[in-house]
mmCIF file of N, CA, C and O in Angstrom:
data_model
loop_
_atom_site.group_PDB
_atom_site.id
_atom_site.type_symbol
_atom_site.label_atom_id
_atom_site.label_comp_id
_atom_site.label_asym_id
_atom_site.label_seq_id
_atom_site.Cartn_x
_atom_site.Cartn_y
_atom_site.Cartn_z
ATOM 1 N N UNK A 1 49.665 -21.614 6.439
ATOM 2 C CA UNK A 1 51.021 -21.549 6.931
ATOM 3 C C UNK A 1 51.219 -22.722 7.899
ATOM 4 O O UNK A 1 50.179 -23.080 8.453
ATOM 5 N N UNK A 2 52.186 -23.307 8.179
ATOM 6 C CA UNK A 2 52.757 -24.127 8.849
ATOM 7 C C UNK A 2 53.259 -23.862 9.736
ATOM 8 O O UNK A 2 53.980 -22.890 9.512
ATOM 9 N N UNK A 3 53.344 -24.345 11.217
ATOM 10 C CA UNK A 3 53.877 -24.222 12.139
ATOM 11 C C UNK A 3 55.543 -24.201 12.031
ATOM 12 O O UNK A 3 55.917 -25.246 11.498
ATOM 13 N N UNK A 4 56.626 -23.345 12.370
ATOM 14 C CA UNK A 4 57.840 -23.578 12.332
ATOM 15 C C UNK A 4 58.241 -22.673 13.336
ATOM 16 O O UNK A 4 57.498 -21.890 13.928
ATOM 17 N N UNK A 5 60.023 -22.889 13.572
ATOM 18 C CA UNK A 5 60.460 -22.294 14.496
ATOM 19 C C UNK A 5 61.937 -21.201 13.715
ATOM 20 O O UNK A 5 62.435 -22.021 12.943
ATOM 21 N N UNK A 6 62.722 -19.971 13.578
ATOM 22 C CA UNK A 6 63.403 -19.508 12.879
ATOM 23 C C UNK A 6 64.233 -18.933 13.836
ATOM 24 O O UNK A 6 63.886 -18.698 14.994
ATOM 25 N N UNK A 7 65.183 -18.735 13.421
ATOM 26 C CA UNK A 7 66.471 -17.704 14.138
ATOM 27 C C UNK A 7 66.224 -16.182 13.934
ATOM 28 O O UNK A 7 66.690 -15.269 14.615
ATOM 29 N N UNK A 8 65.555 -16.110 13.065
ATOM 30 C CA UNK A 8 65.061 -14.771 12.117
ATOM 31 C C UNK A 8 64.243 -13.861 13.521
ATOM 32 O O UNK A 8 63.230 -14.324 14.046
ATOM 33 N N UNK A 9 64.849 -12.593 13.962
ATOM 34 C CA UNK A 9 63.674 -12.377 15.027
ATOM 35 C C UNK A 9 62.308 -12.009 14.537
ATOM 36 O O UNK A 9 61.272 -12.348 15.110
ATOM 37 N N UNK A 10 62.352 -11.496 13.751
ATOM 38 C CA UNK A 10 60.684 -11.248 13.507
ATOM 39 C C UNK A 10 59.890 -12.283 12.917
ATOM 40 O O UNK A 10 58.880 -12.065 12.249
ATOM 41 N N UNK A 11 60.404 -13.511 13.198
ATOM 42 C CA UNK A 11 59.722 -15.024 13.279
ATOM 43 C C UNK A 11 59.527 -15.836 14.247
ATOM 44 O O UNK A 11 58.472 -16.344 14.628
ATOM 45 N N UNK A 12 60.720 -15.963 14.691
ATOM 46 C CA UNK A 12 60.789 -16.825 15.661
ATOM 47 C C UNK A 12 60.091 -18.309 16.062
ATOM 48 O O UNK A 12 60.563 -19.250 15.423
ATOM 49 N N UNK A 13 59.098 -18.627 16.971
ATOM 50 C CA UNK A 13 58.070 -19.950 16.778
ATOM 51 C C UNK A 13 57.098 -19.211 16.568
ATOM 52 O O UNK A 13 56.547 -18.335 17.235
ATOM 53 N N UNK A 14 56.866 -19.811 15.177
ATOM 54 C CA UNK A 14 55.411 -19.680 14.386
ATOM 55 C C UNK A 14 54.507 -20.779 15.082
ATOM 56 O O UNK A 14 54.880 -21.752 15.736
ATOM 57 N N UNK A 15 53.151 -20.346 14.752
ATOM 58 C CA UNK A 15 52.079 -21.254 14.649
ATOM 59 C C UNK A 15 50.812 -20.711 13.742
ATOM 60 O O UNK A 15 50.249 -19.617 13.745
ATOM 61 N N UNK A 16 50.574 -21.962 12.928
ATOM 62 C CA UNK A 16 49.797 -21.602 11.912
ATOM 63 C C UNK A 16 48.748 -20.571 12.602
ATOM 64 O O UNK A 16 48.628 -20.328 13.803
ATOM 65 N N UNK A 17 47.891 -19.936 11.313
ATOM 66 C CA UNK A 17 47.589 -18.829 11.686
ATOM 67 C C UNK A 17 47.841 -17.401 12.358
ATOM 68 O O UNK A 17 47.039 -16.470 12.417
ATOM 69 N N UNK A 18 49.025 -17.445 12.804
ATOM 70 C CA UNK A 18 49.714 -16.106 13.349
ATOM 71 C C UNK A 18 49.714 -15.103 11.978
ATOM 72 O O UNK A 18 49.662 -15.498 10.813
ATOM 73 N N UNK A 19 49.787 -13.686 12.442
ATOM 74 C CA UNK A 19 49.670 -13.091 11.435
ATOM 75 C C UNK A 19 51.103 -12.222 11.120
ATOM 76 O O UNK A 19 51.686 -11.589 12.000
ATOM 77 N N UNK A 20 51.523 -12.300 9.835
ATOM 78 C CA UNK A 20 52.749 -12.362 8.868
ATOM 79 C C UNK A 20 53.455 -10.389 9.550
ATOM 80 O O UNK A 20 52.624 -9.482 9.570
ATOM 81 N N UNK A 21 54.531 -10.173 9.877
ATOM 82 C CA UNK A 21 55.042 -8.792 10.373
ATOM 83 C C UNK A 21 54.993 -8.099 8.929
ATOM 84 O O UNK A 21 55.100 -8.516 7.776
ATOM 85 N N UNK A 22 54.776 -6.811 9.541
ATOM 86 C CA UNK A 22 55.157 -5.377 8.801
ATOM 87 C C UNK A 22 53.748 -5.748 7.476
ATOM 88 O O UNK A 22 54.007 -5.325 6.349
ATOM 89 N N UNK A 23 52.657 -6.337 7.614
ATOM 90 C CA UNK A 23 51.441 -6.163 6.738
ATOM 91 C C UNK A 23 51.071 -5.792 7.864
ATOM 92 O O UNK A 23 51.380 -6.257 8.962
ATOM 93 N N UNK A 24 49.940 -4.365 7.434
ATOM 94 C CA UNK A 24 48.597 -4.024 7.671
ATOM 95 C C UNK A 24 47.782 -4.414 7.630
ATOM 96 O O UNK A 24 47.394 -4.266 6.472
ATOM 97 N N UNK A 25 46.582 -5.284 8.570
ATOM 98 C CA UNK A 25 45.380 -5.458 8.250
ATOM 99 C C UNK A 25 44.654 -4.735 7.226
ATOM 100 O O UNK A 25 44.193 -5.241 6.202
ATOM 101 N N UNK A 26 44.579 -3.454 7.585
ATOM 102 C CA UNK A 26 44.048 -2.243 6.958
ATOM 103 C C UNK A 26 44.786 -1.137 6.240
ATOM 104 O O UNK A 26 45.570 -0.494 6.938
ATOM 105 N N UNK A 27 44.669 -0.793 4.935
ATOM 106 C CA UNK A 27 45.374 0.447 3.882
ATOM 107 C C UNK A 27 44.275 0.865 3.501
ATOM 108 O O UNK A 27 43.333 0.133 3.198
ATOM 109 N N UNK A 28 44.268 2.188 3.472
ATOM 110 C CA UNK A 28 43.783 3.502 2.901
ATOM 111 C C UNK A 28 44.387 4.496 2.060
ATOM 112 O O UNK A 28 45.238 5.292 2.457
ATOM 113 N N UNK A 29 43.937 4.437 0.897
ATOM 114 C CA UNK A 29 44.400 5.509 0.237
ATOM 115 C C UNK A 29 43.842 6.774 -0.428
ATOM 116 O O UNK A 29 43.163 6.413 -1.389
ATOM 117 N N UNK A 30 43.850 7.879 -0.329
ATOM 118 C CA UNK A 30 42.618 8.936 -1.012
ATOM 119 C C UNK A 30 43.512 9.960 -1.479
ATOM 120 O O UNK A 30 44.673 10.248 -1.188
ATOM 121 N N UNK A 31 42.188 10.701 -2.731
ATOM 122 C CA UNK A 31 43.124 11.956 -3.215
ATOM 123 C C UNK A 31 42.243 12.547 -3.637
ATOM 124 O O UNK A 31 41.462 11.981 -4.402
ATOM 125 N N UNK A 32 42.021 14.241 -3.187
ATOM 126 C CA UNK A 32 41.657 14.769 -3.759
ATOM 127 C C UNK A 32 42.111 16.111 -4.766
ATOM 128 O O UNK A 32 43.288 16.468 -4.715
ATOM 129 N N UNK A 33 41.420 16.636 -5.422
ATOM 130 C CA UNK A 33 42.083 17.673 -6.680
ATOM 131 C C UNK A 33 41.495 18.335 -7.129
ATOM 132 O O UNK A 33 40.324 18.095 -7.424
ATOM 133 N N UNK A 34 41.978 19.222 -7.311
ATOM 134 C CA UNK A 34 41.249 20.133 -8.382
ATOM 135 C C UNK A 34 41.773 20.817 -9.353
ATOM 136 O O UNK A 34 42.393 21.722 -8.793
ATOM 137 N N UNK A 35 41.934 20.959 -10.887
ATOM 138 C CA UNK A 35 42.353 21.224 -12.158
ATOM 139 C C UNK A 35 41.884 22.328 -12.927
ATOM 140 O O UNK A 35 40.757 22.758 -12.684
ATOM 141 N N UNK A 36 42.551 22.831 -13.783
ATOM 142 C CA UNK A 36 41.993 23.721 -14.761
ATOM 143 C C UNK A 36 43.389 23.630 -16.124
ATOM 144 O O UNK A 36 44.544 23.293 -15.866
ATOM 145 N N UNK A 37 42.823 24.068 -17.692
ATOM 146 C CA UNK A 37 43.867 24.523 -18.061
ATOM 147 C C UNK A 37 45.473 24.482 -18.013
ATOM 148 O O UNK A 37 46.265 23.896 -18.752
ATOM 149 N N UNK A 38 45.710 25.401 -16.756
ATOM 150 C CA UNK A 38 46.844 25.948 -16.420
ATOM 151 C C UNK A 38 47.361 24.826 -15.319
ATOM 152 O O UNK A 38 48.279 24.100 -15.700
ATOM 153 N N UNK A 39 46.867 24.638 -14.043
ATOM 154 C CA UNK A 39 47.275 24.511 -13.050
ATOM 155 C C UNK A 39 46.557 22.679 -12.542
ATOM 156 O O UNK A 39 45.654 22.198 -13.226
ATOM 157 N N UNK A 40 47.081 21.971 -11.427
ATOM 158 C CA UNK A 40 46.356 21.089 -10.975
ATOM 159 C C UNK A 40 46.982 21.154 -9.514
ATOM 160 O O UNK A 40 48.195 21.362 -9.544
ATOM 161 N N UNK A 41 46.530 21.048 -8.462
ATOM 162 C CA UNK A 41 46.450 20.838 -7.219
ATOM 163 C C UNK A 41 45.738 19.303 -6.579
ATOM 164 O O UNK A 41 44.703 18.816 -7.034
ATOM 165 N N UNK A 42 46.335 18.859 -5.739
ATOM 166 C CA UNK A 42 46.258 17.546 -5.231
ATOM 167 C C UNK A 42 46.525 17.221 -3.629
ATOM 168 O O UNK A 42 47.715 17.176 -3.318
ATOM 169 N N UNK A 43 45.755 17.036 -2.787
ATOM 170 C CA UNK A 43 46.013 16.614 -1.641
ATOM 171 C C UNK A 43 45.658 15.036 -1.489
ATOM 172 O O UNK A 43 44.653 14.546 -2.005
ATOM 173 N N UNK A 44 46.507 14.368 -0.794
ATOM 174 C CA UNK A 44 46.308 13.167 -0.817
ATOM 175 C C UNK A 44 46.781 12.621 0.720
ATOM 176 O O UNK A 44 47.640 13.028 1.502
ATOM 177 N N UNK A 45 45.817 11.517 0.774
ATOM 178 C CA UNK A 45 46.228 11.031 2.501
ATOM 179 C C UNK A 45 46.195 9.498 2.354
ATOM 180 O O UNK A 45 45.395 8.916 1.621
ATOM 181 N N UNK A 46 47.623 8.571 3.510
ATOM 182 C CA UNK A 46 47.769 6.929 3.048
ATOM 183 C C UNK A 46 47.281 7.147 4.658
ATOM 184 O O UNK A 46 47.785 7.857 5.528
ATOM 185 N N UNK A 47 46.100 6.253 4.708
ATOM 186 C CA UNK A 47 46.439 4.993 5.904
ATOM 187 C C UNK A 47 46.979 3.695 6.352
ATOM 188 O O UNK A 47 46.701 2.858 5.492
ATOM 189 N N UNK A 48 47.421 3.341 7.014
ATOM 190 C CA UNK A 48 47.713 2.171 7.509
ATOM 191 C C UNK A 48 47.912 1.839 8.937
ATOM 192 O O UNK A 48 48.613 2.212 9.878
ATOM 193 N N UNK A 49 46.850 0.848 8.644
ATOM 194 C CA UNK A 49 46.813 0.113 10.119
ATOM 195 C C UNK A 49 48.082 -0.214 10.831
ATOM 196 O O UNK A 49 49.158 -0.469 10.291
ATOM 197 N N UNK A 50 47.799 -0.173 12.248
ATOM 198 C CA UNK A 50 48.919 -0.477 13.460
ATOM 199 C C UNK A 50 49.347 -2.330 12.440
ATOM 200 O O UNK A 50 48.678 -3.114 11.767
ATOM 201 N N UNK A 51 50.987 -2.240 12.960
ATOM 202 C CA UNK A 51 51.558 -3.484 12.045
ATOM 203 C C UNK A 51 51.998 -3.951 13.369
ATOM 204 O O UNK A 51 52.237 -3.235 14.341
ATOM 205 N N UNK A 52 52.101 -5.566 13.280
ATOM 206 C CA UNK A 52 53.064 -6.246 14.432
ATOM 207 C C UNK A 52 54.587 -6.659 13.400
ATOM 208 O O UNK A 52 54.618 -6.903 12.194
ATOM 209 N N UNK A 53 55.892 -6.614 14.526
ATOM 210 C CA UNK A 53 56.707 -6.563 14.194
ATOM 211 C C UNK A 53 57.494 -7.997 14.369
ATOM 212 O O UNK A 53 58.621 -8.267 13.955
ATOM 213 N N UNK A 54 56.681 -8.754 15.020
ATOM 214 C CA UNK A 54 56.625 -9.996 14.798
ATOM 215 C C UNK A 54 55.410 -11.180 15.009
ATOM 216 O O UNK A 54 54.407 -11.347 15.702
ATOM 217 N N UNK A 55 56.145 -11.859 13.988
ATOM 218 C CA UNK A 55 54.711 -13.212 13.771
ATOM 219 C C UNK A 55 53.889 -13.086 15.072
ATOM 220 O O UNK A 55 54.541 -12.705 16.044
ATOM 221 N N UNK A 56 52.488 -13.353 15.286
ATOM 222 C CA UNK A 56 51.734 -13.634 15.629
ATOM 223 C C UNK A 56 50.360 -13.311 15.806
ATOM 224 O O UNK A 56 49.750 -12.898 14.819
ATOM 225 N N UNK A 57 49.654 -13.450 17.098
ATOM 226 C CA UNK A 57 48.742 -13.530 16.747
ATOM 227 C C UNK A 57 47.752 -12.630 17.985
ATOM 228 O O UNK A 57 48.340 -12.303 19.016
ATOM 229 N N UNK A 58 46.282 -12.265 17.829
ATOM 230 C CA UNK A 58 45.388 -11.823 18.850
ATOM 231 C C UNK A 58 46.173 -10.154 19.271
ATOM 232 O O UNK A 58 46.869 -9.351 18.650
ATOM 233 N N UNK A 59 45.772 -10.207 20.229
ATOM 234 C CA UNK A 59 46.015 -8.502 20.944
ATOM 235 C C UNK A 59 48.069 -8.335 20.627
ATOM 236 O O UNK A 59 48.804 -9.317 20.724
ATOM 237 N N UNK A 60 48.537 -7.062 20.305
ATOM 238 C CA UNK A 60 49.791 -6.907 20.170
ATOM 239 C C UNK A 60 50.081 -6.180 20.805
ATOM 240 O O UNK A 60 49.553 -5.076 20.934
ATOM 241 N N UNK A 61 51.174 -6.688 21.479
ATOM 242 C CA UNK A 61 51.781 -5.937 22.825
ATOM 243 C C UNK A 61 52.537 -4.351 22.552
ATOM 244 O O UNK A 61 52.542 -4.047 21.359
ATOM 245 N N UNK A 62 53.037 -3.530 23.295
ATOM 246 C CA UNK A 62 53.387 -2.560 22.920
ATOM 247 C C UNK A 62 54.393 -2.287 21.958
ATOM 248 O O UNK A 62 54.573 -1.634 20.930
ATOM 249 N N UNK A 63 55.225 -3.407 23.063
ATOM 250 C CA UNK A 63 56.936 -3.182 22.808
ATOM 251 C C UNK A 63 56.815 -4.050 20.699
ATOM 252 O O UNK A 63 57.912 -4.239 20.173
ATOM 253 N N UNK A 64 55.944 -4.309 20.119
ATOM 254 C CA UNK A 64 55.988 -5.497 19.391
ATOM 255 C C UNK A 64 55.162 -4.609 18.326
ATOM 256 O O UNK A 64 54.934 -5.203 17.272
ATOM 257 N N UNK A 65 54.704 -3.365 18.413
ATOM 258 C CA UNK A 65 53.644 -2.716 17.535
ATOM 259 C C UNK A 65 54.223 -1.448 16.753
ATOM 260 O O UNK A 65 54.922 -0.623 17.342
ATOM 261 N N UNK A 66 53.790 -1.291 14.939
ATOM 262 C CA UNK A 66 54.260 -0.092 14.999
ATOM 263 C C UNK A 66 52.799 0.216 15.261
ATOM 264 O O UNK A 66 51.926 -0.636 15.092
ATOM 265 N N UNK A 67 52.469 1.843 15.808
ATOM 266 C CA UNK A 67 51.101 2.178 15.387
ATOM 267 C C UNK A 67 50.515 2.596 13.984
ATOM 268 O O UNK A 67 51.186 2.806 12.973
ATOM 269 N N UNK A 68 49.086 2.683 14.105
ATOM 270 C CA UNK A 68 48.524 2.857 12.397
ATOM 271 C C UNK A 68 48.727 4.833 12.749
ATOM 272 O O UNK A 68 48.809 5.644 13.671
ATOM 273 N N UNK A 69 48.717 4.702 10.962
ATOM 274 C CA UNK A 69 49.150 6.337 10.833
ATOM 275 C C UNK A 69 48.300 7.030 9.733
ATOM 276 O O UNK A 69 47.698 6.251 8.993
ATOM 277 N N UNK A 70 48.170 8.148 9.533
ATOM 278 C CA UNK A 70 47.778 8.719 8.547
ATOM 279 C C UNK A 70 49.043 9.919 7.606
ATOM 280 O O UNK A 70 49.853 10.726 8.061
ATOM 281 N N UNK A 71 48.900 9.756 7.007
ATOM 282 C CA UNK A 71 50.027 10.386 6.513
ATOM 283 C C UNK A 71 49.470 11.607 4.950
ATOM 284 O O UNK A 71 48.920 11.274 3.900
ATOM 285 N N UNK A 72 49.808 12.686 5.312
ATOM 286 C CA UNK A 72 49.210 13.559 4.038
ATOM 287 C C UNK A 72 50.332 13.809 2.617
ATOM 288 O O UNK A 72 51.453 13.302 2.573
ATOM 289 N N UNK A 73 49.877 14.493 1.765
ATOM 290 C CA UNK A 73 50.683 14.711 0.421
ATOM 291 C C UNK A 73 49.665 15.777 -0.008
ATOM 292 O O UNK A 73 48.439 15.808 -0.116
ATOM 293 N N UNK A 74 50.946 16.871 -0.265
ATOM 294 C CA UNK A 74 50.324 17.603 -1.040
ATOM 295 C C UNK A 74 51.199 18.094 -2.755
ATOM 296 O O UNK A 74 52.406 17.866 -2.841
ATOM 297 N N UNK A 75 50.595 18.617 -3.742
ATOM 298 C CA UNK A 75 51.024 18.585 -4.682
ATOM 299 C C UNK A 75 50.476 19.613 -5.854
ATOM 300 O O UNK A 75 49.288 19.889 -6.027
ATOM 301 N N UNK A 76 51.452 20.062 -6.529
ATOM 302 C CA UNK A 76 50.695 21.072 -7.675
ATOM 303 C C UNK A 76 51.496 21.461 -8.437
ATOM 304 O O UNK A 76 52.670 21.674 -8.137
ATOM 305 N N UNK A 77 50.919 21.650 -9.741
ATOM 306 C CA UNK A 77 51.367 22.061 -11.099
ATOM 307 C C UNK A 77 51.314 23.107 -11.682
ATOM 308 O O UNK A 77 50.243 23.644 -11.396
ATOM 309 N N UNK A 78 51.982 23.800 -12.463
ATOM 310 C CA UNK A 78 51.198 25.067 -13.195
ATOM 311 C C UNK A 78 52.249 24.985 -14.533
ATOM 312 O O UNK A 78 53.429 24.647 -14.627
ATOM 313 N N UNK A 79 51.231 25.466 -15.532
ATOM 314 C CA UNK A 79 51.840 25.155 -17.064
ATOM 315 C C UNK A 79 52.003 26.515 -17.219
ATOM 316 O O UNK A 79 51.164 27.405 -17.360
ATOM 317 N N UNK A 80 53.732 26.556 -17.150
ATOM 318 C CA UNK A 80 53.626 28.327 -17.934
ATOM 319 C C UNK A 80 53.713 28.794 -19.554
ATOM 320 O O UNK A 80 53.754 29.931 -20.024
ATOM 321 N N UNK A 81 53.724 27.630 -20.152
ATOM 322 C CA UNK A 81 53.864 27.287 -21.429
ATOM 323 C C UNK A 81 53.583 25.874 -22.222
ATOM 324 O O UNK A 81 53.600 24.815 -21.594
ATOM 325 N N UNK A 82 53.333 25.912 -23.591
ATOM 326 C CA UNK A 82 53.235 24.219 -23.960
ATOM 327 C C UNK A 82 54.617 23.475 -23.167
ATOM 328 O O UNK A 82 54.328 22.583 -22.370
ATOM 329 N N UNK A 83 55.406 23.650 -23.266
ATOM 330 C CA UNK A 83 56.809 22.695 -23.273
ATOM 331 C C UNK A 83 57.175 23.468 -21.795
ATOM 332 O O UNK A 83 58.370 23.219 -21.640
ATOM 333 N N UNK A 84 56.792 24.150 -20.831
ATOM 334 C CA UNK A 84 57.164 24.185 -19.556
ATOM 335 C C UNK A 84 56.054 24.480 -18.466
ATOM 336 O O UNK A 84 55.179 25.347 -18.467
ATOM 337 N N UNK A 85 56.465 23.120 -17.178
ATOM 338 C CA UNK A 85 55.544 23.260 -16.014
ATOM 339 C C UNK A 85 56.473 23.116 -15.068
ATOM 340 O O UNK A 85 57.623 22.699 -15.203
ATOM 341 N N UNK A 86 55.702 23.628 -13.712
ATOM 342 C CA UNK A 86 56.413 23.621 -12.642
ATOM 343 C C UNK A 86 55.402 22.669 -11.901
ATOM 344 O O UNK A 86 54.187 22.498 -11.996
ATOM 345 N N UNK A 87 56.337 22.151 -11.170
ATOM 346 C CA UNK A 87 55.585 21.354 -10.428
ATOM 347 C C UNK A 87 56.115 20.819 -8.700
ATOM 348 O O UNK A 87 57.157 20.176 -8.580
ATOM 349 N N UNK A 88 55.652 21.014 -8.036
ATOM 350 C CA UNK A 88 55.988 20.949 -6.484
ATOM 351 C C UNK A 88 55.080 19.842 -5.458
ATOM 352 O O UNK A 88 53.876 19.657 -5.633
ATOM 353 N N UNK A 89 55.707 19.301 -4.604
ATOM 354 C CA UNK A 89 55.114 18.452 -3.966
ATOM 355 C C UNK A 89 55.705 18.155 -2.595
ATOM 356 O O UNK A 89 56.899 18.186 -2.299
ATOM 357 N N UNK A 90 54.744 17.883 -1.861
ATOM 358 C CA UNK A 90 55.329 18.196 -0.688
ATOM 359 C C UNK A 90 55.058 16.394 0.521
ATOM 360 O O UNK A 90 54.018 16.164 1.137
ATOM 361 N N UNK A 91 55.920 15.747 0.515
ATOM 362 C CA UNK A 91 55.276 14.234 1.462
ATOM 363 C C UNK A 91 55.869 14.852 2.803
ATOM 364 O O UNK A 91 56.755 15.617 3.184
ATOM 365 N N UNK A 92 54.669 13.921 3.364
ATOM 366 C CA UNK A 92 54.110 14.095 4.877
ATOM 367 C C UNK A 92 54.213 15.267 4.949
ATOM 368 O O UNK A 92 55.264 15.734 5.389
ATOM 369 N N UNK A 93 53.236 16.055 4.571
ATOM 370 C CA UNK A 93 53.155 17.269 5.005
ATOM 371 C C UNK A 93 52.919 17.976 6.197
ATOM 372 O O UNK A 93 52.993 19.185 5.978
ATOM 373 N N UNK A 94 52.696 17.742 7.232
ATOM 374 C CA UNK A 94 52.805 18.049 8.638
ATOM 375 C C UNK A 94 53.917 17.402 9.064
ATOM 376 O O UNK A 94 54.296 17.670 10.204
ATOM 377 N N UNK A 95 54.577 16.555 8.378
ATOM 378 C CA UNK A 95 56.178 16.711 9.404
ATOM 379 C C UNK A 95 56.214 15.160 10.741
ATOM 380 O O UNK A 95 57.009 14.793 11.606
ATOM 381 N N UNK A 96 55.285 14.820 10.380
ATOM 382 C CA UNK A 96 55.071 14.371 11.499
ATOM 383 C C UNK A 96 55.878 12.352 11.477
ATOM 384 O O UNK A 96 55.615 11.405 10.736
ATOM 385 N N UNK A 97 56.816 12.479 12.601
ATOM 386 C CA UNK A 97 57.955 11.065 12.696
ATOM 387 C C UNK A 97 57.503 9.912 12.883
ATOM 388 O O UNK A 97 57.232 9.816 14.080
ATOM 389 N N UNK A 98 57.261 8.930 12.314
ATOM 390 C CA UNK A 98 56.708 7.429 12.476
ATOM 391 C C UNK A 98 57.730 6.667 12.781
ATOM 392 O O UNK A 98 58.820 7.071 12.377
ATOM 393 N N UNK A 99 57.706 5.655 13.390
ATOM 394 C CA UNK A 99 58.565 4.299 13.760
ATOM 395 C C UNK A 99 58.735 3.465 12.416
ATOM 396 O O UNK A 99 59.347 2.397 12.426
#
């Protein structure tokens, strides 16, 4: 990247190497399940690392951070017939408000 300067706030004066807003260093993704026949059940959890909300670089200040989160999913099926299933799913399942 190249050093530049933008009107854009979540740019502003760049300098090479600063690191790019709203990417995560770090993503996590997992799922687990369990199936039969009839039915499938699924819990699943995303991580992601604390993001800066603008360009730069080293330690990120408060006012300038979202924090990293974990976030759950849950999910399940049941076949009450060839040609009909039900199926339910539930995101962020604890409810819980991110920035």
């Amino acid at each position: 990247m190249n050093d530049f300067s933008s009107d854009l706030g979540i740019w502003g004066d760049v300098v090479s190497g600063d690191e790019v807003p709203y990417i995560p260093e770090q993503q996590l993704q997992f799922q687990i399940g369990l199936n039969s026949d009839n039915w499938d059940f699924a819990l699943s959890g995303r991580y992601l690392d604390q993001i800066r909300i603008v360009a730069g670089h080293g330690d990120i200040i408060d006012d300038e951070r979202i924090a990293s989160r974990t976030v759950w999913d849950v999910s399940a099926k049941y076949k009450l017939a060839d040609n009909q299933l039900i199926y339910v799913s539930v995101d962020n399942l604890f409810d819980k408000e991110y920035v």
